[in-house]
Short mmCIF file of N, CA and C in Angstrom, two decimals:
data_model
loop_
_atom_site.label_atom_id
_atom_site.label_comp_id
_atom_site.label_asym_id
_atom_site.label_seq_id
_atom_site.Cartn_x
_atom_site.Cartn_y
_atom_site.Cartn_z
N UNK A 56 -62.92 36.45 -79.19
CA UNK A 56 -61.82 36.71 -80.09
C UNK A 56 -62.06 36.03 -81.44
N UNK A 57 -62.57 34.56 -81.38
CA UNK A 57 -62.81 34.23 -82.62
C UNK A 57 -63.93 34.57 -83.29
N UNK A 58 -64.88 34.99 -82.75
CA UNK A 58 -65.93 35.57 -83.57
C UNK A 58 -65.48 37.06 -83.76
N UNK A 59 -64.70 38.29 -83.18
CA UNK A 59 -64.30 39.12 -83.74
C UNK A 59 -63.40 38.84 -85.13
N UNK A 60 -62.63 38.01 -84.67
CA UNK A 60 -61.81 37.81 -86.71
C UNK A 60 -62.73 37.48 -87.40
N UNK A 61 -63.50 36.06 -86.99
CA UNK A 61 -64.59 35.95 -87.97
C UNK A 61 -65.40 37.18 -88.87
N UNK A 62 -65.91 38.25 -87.98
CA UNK A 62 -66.82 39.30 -88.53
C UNK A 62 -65.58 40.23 -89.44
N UNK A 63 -64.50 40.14 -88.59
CA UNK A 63 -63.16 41.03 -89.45
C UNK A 63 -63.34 40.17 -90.62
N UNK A 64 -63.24 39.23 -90.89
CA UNK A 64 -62.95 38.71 -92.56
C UNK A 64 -64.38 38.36 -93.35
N UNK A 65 -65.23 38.72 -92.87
CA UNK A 65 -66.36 39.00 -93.58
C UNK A 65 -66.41 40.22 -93.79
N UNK A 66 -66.18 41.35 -93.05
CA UNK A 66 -66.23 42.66 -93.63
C UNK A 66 -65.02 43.03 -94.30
N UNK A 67 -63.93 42.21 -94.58
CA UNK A 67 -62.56 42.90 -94.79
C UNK A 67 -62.57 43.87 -96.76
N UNK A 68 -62.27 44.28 -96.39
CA UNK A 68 -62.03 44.82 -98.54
C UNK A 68 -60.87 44.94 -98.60
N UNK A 69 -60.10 44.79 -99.60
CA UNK A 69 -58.68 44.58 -100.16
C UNK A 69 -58.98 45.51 -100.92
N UNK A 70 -57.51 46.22 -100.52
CA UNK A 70 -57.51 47.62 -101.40
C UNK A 70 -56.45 47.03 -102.15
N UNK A 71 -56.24 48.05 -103.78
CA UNK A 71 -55.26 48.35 -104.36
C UNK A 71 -53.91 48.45 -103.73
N UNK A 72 -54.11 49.28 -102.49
CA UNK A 72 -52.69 49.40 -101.70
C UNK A 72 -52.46 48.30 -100.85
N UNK A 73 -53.24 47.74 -100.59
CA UNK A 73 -53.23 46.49 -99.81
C UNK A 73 -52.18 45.24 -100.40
N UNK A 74 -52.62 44.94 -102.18
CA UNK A 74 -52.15 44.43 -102.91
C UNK A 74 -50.85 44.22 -103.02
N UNK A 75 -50.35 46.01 -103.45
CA UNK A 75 -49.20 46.75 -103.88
C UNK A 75 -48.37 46.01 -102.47
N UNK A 76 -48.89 46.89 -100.99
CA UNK A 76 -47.78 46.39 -100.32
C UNK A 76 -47.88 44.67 -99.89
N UNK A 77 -48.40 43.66 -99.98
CA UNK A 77 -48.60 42.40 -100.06
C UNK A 77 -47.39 41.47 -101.34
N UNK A 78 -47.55 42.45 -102.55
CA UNK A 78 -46.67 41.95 -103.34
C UNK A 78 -45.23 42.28 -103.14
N UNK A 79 -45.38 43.58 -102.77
CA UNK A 79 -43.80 44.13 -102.30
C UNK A 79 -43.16 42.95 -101.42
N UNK A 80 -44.11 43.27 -100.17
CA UNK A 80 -43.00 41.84 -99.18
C UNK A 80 -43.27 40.55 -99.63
N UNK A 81 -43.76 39.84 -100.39
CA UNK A 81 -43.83 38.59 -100.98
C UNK A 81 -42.41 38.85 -102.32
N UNK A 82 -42.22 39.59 -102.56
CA UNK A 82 -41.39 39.62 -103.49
C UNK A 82 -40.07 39.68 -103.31
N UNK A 83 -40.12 40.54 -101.55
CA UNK A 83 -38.58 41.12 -101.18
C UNK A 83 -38.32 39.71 -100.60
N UNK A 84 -39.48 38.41 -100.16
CA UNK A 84 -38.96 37.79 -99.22
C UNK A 84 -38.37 36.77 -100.19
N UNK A 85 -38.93 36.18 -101.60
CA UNK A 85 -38.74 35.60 -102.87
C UNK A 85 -36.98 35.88 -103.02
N UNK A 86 -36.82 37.17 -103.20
CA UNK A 86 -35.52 37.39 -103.63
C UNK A 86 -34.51 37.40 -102.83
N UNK A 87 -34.81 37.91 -101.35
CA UNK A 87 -33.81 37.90 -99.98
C UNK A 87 -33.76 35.94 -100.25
N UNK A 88 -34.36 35.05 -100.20
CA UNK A 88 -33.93 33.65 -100.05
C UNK A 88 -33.33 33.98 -101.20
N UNK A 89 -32.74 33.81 -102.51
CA UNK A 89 -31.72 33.54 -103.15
C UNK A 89 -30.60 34.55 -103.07
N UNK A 90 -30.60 35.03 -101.90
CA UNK A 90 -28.98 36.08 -102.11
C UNK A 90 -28.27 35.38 -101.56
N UNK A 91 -28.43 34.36 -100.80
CA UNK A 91 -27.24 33.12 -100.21
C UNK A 91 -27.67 31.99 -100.81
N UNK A 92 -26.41 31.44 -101.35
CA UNK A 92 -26.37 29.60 -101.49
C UNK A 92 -27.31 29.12 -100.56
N UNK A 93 -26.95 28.94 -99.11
CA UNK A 93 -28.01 28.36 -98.50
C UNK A 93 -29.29 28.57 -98.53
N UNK A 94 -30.01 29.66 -98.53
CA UNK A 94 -31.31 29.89 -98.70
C UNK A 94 -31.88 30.20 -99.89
N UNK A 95 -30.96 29.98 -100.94
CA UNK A 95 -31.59 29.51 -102.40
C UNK A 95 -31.64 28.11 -102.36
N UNK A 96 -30.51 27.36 -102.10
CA UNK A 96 -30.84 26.05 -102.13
C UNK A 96 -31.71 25.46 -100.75
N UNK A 97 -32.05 26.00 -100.02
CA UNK A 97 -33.42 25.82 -99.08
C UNK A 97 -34.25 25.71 -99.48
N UNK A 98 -34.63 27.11 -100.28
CA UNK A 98 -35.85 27.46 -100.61
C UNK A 98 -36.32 26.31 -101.57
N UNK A 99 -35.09 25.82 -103.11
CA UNK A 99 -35.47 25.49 -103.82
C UNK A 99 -36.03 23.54 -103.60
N UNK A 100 -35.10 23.74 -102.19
CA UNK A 100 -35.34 22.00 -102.06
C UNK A 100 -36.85 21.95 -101.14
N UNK A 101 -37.37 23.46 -100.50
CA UNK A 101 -38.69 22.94 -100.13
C UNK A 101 -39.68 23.16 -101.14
N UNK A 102 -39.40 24.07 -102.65
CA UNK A 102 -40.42 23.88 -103.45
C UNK A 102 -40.13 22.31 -104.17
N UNK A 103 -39.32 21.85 -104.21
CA UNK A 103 -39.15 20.48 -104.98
C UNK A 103 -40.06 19.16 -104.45
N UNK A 104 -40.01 19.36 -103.05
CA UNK A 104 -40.63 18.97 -101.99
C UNK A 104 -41.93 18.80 -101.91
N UNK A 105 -42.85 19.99 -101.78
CA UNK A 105 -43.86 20.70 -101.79
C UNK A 105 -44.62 20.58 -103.19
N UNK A 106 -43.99 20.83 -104.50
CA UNK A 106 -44.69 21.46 -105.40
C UNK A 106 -44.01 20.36 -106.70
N UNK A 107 -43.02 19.49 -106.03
CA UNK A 107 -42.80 18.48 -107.20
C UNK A 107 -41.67 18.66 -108.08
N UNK A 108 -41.46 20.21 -108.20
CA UNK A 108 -40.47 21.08 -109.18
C UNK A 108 -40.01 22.34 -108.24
N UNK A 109 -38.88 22.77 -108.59
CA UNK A 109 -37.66 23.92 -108.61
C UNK A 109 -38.81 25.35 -109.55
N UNK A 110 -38.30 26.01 -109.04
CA UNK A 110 -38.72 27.60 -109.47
C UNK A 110 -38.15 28.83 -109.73
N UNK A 111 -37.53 28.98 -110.72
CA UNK A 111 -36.63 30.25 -110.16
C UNK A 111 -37.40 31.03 -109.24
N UNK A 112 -36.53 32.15 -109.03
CA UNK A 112 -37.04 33.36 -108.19
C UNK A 112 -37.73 34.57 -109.14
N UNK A 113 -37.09 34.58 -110.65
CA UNK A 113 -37.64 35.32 -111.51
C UNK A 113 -39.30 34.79 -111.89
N UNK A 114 -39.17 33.63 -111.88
CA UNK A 114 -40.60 33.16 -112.30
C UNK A 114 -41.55 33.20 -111.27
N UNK A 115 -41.12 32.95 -109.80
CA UNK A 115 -42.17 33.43 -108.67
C UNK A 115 -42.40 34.93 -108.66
N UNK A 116 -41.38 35.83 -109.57
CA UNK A 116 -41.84 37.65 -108.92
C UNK A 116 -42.82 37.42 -109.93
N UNK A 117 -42.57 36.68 -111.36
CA UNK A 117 -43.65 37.21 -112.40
C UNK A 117 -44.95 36.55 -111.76
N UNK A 118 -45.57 35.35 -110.89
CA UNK A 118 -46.18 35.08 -110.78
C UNK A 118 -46.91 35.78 -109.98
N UNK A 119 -46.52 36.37 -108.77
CA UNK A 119 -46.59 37.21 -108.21
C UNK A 119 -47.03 38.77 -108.42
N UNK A 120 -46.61 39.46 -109.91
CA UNK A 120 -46.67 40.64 -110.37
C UNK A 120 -47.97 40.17 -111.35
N UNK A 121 -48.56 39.30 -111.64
CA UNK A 121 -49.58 38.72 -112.16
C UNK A 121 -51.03 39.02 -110.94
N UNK A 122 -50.57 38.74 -109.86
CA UNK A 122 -51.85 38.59 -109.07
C UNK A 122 -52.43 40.40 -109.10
N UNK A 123 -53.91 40.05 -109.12
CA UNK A 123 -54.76 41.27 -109.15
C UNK A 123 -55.73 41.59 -107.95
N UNK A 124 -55.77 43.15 -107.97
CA UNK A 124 -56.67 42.81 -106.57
C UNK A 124 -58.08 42.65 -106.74
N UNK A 125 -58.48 42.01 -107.76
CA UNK A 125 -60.03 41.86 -108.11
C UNK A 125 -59.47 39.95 -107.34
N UNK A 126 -58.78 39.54 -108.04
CA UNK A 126 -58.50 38.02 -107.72
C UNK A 126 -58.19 37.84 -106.03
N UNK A 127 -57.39 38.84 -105.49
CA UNK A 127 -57.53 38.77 -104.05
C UNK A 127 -58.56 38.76 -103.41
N UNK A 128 -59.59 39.82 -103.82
CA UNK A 128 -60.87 39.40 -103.66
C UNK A 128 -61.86 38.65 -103.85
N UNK A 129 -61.98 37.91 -105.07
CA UNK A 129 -62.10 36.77 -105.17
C UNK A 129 -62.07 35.47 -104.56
N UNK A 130 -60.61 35.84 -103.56
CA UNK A 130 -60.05 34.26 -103.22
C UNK A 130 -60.40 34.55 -101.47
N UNK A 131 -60.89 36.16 -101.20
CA UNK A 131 -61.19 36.15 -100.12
C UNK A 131 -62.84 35.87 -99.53
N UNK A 132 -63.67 36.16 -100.54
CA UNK A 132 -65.03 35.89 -100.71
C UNK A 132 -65.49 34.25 -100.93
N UNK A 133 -64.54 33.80 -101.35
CA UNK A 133 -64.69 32.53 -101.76
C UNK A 133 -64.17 31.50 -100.23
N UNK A 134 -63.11 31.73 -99.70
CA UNK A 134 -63.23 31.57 -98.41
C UNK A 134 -64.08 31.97 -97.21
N UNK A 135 -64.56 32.94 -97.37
CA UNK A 135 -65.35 33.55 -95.90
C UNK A 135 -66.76 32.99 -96.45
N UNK A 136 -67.24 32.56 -97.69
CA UNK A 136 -68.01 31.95 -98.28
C UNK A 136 -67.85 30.40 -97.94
N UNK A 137 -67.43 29.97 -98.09
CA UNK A 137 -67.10 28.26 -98.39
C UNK A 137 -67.74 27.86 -97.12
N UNK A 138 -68.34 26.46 -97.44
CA UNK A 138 -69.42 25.83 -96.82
C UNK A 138 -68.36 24.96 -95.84
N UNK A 139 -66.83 25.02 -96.73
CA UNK A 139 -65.77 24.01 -96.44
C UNK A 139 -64.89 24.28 -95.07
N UNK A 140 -65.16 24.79 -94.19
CA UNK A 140 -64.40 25.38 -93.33
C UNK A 140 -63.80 24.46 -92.36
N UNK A 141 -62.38 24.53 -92.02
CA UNK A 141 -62.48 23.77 -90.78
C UNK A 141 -61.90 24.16 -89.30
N UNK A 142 -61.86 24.03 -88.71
CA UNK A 142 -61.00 25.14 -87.23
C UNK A 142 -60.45 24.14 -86.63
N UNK A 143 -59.26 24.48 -86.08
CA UNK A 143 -57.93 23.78 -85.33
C UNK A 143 -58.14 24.97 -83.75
N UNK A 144 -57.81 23.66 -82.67
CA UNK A 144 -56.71 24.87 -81.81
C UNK A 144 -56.22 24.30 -80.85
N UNK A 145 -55.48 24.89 -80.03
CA UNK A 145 -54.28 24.32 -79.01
C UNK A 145 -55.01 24.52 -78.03
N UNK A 146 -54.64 24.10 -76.67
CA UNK A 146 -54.62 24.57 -75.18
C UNK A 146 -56.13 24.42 -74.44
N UNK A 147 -56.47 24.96 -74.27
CA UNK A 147 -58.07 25.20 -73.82
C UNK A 147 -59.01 25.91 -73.98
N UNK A 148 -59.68 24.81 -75.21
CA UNK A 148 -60.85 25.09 -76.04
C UNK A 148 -62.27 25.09 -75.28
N UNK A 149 -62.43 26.00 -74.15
CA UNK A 149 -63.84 25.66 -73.14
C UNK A 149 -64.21 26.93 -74.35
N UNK A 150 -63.78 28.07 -74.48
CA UNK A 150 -64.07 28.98 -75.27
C UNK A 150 -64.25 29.44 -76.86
N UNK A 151 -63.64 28.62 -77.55
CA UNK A 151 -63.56 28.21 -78.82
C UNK A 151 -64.99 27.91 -79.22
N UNK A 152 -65.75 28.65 -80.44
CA UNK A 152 -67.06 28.64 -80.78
C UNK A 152 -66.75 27.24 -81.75
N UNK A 153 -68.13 26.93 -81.71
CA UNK A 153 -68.48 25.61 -82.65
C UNK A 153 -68.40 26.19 -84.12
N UNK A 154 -67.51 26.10 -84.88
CA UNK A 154 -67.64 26.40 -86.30
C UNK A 154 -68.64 26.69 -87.24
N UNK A 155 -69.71 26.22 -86.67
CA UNK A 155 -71.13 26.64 -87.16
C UNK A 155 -71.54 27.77 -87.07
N UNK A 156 -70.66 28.01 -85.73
CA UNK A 156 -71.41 29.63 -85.12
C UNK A 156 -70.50 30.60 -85.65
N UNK A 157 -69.57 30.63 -86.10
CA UNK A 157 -68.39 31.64 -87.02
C UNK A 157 -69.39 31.92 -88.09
#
């Protein structure tokens, strides 16, 4: 199983439509947290948290409507690339490949 994802994200290509619908639900999920008090002020106290600072929701769609799918690709090559890898896992690892071998 883990060497099948492995070979999946070495061969993967990011399409244009891939993008499109990636930004759609990153965007619907951006704006669904501020339609309630509570999950605007959730959201905003785990970016404060996390990231130091508050964000609107307008400034995450633009950040968001910014990303390209040359840069998705980019950020996916650059991972399945990286020398930096590291692997986690739960339960019973007799089967779990040595990270070398991914």
């Amino acid at each position: 199983m883990f060497q099948a994802v492995a070979n999946a994200m070495k061969a993967a290509e990011v399409t244009d439509a891939d993008v499109k619908r990636g930004k759609a639900q990153l965007k619907a999920q951006v704006l669904y947290a501020g339609e309630s008090a509570d999950g605007l002020l959730s959201d905003l106290a785990n970016q404060a948290v996390l990231l130091g600072a508050a964000r609107s929701p307008a400034s995450l769609v633009a950040d968001i409507e910014a990303v390209s799918t040359s840069s998705v690709q980019q950020a996916l090559r650059s991972f399945v690339d990286s020398k930096n890898k590291s692997l986690a896992s739960i339960g019973s690892v007799n089967k779990v490949p040595y990270l070398d071998e991914l």
